[in-house]
PDB file of C-alpha atoms and ligand atoms in Angstrom:
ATOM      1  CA  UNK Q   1     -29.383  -9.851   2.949  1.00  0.00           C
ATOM      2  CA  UNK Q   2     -27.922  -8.303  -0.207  1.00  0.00           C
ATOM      3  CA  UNK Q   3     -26.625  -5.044   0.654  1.00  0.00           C
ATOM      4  CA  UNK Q   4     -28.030  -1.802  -1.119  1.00  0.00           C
ATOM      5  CA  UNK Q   5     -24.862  -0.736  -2.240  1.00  0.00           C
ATOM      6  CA  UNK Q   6     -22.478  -2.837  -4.186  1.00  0.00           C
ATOM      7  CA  UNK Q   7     -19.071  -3.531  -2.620  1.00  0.00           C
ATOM      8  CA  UNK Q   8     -17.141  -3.361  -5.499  1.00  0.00           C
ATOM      9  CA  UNK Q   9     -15.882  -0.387  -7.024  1.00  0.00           C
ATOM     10  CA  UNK Q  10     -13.684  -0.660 -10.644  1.00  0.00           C
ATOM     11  CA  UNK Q  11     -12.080   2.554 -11.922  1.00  0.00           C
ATOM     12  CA  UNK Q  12     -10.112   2.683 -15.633  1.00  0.00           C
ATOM     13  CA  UNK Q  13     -10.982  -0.308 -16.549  1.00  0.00           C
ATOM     14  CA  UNK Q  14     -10.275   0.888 -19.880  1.00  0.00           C
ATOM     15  CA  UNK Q  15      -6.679   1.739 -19.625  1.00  0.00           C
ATOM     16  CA  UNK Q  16      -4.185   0.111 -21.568  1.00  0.00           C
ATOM     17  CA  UNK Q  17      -1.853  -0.912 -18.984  1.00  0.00           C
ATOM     18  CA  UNK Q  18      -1.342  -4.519 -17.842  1.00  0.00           C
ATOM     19  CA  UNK Q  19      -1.783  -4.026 -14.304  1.00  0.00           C
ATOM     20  CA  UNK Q  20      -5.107  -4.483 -12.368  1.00  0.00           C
ATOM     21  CA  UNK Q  21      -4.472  -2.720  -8.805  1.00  0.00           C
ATOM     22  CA  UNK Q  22      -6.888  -3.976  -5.831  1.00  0.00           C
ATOM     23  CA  UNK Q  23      -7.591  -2.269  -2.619  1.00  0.00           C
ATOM     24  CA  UNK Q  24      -9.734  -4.562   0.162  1.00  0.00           C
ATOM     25  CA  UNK Q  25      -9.115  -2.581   1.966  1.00  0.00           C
ATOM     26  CA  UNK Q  26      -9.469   0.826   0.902  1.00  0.00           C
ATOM     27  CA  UNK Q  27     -12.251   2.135   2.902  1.00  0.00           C
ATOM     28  CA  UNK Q  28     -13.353   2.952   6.448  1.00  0.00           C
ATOM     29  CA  UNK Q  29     -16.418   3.703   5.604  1.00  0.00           C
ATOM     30  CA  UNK Q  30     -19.225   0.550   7.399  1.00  0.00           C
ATOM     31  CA  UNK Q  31     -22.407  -0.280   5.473  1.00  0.00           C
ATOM     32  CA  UNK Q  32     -25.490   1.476   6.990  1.00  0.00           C
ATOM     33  CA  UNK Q  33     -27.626  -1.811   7.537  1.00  0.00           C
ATOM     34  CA  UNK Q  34     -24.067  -1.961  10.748  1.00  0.00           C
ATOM     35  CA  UNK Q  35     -24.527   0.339  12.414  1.00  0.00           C
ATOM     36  CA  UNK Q  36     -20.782   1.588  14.101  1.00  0.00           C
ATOM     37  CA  UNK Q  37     -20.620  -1.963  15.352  1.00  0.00           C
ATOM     38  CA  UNK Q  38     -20.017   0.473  18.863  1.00  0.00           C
ATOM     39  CA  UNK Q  39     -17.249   2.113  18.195  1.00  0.00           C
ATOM     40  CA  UNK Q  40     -16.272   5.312  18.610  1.00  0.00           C
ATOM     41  CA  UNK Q  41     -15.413   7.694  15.558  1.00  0.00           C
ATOM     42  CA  UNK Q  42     -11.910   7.567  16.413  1.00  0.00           C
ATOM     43  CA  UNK Q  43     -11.496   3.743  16.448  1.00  0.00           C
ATOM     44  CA  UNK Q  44     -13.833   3.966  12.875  1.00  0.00           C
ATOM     45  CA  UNK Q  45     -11.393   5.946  11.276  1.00  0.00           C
ATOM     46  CA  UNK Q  46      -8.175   4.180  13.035  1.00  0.00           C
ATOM     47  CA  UNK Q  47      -6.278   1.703  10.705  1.00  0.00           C
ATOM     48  CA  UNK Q  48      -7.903  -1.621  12.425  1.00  0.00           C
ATOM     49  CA  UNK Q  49     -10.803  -0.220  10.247  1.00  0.00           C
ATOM     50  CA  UNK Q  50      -9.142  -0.010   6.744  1.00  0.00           C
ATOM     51  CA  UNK Q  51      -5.501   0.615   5.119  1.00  0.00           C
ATOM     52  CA  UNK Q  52      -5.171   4.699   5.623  1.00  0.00           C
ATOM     53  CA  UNK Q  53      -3.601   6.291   1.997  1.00  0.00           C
ATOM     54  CA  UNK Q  54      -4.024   2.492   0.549  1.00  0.00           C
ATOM     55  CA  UNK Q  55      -6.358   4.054  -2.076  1.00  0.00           C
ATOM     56  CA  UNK Q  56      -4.412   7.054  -2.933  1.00  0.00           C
ATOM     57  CA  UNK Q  57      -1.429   4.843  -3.266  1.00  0.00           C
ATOM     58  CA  UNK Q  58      -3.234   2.751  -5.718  1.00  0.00           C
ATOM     59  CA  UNK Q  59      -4.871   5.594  -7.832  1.00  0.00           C
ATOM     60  CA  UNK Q  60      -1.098   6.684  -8.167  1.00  0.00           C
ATOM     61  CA  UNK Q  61       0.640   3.926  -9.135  1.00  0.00           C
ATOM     62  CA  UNK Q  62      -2.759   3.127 -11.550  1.00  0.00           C
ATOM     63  CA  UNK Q  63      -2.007   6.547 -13.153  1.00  0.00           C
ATOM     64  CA  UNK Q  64       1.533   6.273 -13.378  1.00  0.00           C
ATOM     65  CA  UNK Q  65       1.613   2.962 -15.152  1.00  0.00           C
ATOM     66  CA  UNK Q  66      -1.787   3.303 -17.196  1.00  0.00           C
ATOM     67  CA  UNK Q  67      -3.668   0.625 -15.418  1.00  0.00           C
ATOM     68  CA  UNK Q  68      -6.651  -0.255 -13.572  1.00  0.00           C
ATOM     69  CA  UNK Q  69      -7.860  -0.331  -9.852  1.00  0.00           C
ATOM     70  CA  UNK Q  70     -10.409  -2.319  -7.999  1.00  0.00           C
ATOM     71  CA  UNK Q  71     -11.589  -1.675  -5.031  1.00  0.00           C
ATOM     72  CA  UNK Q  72     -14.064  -2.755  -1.757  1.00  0.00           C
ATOM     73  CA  UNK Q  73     -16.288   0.217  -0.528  1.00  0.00           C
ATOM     74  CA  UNK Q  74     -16.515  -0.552   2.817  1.00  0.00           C
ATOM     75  CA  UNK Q  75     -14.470  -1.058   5.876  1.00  0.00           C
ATOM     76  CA  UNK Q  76     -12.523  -4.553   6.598  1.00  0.00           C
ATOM     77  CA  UNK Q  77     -14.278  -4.683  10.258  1.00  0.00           C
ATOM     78  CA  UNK Q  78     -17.487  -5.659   8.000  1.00  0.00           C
ATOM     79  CA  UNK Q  79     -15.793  -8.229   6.476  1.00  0.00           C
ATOM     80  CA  UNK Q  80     -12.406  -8.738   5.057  1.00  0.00           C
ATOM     81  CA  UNK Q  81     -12.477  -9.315   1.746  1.00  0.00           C
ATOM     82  CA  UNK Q  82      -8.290 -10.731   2.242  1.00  0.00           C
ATOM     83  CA  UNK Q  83      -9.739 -13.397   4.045  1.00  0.00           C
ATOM     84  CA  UNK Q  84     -12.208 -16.597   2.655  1.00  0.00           C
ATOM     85  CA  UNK Q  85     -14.963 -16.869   4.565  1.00  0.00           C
ATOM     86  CA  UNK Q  86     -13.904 -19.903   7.198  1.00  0.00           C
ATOM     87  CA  UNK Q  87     -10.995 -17.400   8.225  1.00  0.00           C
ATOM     88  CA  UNK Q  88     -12.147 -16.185  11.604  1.00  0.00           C
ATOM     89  CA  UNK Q  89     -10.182 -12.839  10.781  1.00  0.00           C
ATOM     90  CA  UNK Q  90     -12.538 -12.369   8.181  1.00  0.00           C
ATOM     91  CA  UNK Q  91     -14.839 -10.582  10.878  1.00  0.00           C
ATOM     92  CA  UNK Q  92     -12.801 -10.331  13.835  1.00  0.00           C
ATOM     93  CA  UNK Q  93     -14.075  -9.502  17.399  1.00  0.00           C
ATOM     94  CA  UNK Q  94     -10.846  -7.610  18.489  1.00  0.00           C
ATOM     95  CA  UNK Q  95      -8.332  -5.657  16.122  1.00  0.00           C
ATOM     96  CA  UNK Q  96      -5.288  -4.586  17.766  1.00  0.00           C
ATOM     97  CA  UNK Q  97      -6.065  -3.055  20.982  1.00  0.00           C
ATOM     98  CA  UNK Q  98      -9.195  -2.325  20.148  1.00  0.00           C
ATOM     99  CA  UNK Q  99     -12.609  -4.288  21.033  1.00  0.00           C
ATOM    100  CA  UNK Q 100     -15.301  -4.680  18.330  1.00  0.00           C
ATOM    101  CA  UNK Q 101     -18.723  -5.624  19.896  1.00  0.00           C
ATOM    102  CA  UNK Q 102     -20.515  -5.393  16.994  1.00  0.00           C
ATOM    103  CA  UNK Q 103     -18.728  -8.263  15.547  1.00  0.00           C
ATOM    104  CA  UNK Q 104     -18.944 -10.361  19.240  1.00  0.00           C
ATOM    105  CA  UNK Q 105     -21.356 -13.658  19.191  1.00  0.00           C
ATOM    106  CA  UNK Q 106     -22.786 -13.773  15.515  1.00  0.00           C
ATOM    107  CA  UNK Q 107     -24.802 -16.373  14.607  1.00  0.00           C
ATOM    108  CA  UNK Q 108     -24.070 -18.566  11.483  1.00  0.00           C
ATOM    109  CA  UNK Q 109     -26.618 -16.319   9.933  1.00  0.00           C
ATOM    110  CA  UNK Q 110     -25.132 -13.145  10.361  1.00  0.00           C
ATOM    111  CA  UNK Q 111     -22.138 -14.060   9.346  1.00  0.00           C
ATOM    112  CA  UNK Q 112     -23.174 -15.803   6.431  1.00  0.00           C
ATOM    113  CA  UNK Q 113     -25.369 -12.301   5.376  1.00  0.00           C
ATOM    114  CA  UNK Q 114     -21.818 -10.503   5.458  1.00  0.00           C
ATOM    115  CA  UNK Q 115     -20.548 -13.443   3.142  1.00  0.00           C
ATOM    116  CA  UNK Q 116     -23.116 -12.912   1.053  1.00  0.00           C
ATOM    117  CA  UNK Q 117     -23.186  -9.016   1.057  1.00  0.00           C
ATOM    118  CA  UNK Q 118     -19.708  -8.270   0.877  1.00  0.00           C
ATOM    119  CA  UNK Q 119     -17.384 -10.824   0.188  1.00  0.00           C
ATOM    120  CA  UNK Q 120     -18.817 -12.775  -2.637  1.00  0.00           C
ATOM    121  CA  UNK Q 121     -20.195  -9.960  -4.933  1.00  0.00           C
ATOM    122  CA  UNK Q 122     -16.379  -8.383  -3.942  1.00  0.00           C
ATOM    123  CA  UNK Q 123     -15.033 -11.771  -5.199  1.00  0.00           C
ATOM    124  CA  UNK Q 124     -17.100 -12.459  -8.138  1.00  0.00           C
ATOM    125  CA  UNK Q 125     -16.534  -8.850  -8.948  1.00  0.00           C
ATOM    126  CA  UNK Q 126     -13.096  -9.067  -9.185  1.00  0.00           C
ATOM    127  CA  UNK Q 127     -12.941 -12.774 -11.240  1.00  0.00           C
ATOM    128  CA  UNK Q 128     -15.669 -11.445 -13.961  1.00  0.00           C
ATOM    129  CA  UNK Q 129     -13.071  -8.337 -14.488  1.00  0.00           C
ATOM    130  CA  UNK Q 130      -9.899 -10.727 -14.551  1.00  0.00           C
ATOM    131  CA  UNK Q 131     -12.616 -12.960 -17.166  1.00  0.00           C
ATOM    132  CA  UNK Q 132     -13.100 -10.012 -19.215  1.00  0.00           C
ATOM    133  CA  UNK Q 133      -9.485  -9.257 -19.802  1.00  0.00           C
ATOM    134  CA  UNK Q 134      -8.459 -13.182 -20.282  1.00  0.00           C
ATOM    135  CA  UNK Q 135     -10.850 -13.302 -22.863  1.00  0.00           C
ATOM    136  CA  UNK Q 136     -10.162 -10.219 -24.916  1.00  0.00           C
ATOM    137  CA  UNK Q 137      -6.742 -11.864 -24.382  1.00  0.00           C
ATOM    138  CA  UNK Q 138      -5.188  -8.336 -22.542  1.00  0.00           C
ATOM    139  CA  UNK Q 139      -1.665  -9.000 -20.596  1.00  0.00           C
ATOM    140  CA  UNK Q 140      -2.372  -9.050 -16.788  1.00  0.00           C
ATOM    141  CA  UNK Q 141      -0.504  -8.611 -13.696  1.00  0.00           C
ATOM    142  CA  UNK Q 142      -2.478  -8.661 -10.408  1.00  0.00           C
ATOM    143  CA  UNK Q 143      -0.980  -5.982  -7.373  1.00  0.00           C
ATOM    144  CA  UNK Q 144      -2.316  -5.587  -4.465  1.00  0.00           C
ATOM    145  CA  UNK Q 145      -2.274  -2.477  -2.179  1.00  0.00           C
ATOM    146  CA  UNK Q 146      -2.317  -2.292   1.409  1.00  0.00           C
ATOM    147  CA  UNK Q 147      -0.636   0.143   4.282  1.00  0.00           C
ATOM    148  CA  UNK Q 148       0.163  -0.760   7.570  1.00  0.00           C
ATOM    149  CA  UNK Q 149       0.602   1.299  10.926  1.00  0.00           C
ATOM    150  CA  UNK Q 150       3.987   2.729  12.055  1.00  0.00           C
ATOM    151  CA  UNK Q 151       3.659   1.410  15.731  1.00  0.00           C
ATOM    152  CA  UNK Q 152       1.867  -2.205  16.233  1.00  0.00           C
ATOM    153  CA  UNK Q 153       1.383  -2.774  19.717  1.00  0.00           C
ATOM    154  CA  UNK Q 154       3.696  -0.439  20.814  1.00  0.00           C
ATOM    155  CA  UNK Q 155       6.463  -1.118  18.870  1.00  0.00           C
ATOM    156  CA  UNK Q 156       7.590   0.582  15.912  1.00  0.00           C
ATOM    157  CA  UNK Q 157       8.310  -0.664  12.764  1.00  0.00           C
ATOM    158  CA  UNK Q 158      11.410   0.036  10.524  1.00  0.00           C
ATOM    159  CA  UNK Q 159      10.401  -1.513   7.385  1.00  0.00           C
ATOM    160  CA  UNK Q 160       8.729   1.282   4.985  1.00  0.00           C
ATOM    161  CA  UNK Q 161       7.733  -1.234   1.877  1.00  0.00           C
ATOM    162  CA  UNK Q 162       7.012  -4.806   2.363  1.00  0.00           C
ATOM    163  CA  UNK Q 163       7.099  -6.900  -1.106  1.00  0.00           C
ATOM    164  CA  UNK Q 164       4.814  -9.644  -0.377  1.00  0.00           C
ATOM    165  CA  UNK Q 165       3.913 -13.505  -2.396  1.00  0.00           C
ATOM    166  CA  UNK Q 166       2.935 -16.636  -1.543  1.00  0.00           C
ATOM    167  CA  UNK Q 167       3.944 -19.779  -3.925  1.00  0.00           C
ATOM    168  CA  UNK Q 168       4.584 -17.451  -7.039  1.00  0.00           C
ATOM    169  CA  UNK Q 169       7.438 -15.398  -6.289  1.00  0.00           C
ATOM    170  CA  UNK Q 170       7.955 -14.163 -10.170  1.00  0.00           C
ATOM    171  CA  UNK Q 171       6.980 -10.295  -9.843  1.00  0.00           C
ATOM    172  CA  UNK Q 172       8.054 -10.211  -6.191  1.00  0.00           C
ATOM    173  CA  UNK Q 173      11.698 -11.761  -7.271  1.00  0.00           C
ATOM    174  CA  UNK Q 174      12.075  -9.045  -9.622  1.00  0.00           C
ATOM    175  CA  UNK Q 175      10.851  -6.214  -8.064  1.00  0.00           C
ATOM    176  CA  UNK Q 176      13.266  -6.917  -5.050  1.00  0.00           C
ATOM    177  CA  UNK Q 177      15.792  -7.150  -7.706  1.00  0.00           C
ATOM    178  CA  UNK Q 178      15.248  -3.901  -9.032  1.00  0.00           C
ATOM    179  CA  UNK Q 179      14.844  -2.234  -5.921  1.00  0.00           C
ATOM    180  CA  UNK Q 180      18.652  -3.435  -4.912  1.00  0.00           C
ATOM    181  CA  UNK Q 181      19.588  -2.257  -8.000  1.00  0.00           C
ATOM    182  CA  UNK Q 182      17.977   1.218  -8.432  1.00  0.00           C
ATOM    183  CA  UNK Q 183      19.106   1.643  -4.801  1.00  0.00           C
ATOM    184  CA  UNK Q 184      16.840   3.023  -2.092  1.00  0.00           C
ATOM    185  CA  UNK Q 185      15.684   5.844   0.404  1.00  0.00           C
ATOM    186  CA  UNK Q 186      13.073   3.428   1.355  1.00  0.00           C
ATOM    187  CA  UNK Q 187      13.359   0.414   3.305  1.00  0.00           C
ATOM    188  CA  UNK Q 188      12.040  -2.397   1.385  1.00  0.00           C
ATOM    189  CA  UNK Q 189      11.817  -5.944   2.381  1.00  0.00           C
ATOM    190  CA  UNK Q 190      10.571  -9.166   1.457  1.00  0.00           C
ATOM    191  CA  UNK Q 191       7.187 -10.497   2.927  1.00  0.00           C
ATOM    192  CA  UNK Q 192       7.531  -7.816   6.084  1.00  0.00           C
ATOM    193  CA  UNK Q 193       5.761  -7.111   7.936  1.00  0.00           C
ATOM    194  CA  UNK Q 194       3.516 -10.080   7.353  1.00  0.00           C
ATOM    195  CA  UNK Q 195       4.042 -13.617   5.985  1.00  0.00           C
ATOM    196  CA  UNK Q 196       2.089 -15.411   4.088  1.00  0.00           C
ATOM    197  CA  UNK Q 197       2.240 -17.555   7.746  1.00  0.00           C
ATOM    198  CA  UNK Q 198      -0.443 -14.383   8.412  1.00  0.00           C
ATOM    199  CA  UNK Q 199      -2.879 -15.241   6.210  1.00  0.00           C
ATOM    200  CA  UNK Q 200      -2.928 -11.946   4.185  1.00  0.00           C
ATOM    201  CA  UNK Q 201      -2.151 -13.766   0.554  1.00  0.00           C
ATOM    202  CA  UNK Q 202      -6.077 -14.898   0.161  1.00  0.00           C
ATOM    203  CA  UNK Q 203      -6.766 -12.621  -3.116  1.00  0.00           C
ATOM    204  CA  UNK Q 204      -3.175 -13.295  -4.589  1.00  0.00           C
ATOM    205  CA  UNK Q 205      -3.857 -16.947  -3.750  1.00  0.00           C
ATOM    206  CA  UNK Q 206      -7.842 -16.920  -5.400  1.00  0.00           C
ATOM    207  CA  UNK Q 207      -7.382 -14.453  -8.090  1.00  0.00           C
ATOM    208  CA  UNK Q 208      -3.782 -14.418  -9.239  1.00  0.00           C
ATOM    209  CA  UNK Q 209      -2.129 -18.229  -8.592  1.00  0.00           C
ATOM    210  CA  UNK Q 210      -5.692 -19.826  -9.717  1.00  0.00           C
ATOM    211  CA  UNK Q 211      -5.268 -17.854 -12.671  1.00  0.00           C
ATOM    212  CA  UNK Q 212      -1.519 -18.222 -13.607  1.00  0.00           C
ATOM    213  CA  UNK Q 213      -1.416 -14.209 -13.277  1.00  0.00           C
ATOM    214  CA  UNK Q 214       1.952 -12.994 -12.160  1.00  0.00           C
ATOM    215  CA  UNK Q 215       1.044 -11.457  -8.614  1.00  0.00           C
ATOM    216  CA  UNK Q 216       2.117  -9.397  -5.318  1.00  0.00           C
ATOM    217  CA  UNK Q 217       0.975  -8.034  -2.756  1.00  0.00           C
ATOM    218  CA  UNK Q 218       2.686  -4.660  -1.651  1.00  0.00           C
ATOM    219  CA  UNK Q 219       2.483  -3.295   1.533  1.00  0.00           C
ATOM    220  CA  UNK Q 220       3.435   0.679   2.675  1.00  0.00           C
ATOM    221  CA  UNK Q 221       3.922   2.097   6.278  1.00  0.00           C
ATOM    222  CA  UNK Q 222       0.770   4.789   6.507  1.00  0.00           C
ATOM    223  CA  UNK Q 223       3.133   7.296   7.362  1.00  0.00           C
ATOM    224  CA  UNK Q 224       4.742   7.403   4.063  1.00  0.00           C
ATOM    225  CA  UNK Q 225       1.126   8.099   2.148  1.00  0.00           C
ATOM    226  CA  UNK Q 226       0.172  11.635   2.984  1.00  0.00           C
ATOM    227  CA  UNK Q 227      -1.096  13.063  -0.130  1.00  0.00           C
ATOM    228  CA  UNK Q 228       1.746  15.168  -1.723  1.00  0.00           C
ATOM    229  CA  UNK Q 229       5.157  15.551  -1.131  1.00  0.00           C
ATOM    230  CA  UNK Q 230       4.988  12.762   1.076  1.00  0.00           C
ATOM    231  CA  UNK Q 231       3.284  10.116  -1.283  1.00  0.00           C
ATOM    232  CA  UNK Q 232       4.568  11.622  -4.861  1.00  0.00           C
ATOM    233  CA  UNK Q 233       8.192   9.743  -4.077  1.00  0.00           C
ATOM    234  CA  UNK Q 234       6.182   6.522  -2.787  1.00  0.00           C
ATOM    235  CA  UNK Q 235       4.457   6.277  -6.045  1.00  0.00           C
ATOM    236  CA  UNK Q 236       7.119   6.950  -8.174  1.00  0.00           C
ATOM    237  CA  UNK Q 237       9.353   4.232  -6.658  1.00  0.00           C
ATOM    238  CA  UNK Q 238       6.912   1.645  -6.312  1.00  0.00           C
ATOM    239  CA  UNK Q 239       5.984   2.084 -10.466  1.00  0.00           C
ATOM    240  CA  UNK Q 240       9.807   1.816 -11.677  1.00  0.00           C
ATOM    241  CA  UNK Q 241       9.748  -1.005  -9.391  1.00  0.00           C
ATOM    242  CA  UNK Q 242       7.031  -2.519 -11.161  1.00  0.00           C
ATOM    243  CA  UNK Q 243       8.216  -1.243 -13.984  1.00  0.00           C
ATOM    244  CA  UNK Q 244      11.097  -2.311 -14.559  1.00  0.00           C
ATOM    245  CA  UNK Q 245      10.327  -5.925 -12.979  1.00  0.00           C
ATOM    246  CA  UNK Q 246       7.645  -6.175 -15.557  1.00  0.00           C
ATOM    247  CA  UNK Q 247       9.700  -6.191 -18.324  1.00  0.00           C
ATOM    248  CA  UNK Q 248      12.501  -8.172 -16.596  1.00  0.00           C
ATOM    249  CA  UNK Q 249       9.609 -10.776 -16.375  1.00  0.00           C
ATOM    250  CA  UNK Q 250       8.581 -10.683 -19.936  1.00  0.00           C
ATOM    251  CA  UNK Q 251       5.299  -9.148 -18.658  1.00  0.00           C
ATOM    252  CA  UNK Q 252       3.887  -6.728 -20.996  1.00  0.00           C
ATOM    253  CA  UNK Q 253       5.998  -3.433 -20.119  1.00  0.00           C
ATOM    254  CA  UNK Q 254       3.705  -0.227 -19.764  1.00  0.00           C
ATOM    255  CA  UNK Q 255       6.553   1.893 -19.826  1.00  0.00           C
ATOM    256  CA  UNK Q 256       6.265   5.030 -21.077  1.00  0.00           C
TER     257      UNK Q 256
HETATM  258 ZN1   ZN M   1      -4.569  -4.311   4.187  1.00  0.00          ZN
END
């Protein structure tokens, strides 16, 4: 049941910032041994089937801040590697407004093949690379990167940057700090527009509070991430955020 490809994609691991940036979302893109679970291309490329710009946003705040990004290959609506496998939203059956019959009446085996194909190697991916660093003793701050859709069932949504935790609010404290005091053209909030109530904390939770590794979760409306002009000013916010919160924190400061 192992899929041929691996789920787990790691990019400058090398780089000598502290900050390990992970996308679970990163890709629409549905393993061949799926099928289109019958949906149409549009729904496939719609956000219920991954975070649109997440990736772009992470490769940018990666390269402004020297540090490293992780990501999952394939699309959430194969599994969701933000969820443990018990969730039921870790393969859901309707998204949105949107029905997903490929995902309708598995058996514990099926479901337990997508455990097995996606989530764990995802998970075990992404502990062996926090392992590595702990043990070559490398400062480590765990962010990760999600977008979210400017209109959720029908109704539009002010709130451009959501700064998300769960029981360790360290990084988010001080990033919401230093957004209030850089001052903002962005909207920025604290866990909106989802709660840890949602269930969206799962890799902060595993990886990051586990760990002891100073952790958030950031979230941007998909509007703000086209590639350019659009996205340059998201990035650049977002890393003097981090930024400066880092060394507020005592966490090893990449600035440069
Ligand atoms: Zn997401």
């Amino acid at each position: 049941v192992v899929l041929r490809e691996s789920p787990i994609a790691i990019e400058r691991e090398g780089a000598p910032g502290a900050v390990v940036f992970v996308c679970e979302h990163a890709s629409c893109r549905l393993p061949e041994e799926l099928g289109t679970l019958g949906l149409d291309d549009r729904a496939l490329r719609s956000h219920i089937a991954w975070d649109i710009g997440a990736l772009d946003l992470a490769r940018g705040l990666a390269d402004a801040v020297d540090g490293t990004v992780c990501y999952q290959r394939f699309s959430r609506l194969a599994y969701d590697c933000n969820r443990p496998p018990e969730a039921s939203s870790a393969i859901v059956g309707r998204s949105e407004t949107y029905d997903i019959p490929g995902n309708q009446g598995l058996d514990p085996a099926q479901r337990s093949a997508r455990v097995k194909g996606i989530y764990l190697p995802f998970r075990d991916g992404l502990a062996a690379l926090l392992e590595r660093r702990q043990a070559a003793a490398r400062a480590t701050v765990l962010v990760t990167v999600h977008s979210f859709t400017p209109v959720y069932f029908g109704t539009p949504r002010q709130v451009e940057i959501g700064i998300l935790h769960d029981s360790d609010t360290r990084l988010a404290d001080a990033m919401l700090a230093e957004a209030q005091q850089m001052g903002s053209s962005f909207v920025v909030r604290r866990n909106e527009p989802y709660a840890p109530t949602d269930g969206v904390t799962h890799t902060l939770v595993e990886h990051g509070i586990k760990r002891g590794i100073p952790n958030v979760m950031i979230e941007v409306r998909n509007d703000l991430l086209v590639k350019g002009a659009m996205l340059d000013p998201v990035v650049e916010y977002i890393s003097n955020m981090l930024n400066g919160a880092m060394s507020n924190t005592g966490s090893s400061s990449v600035r440069r």
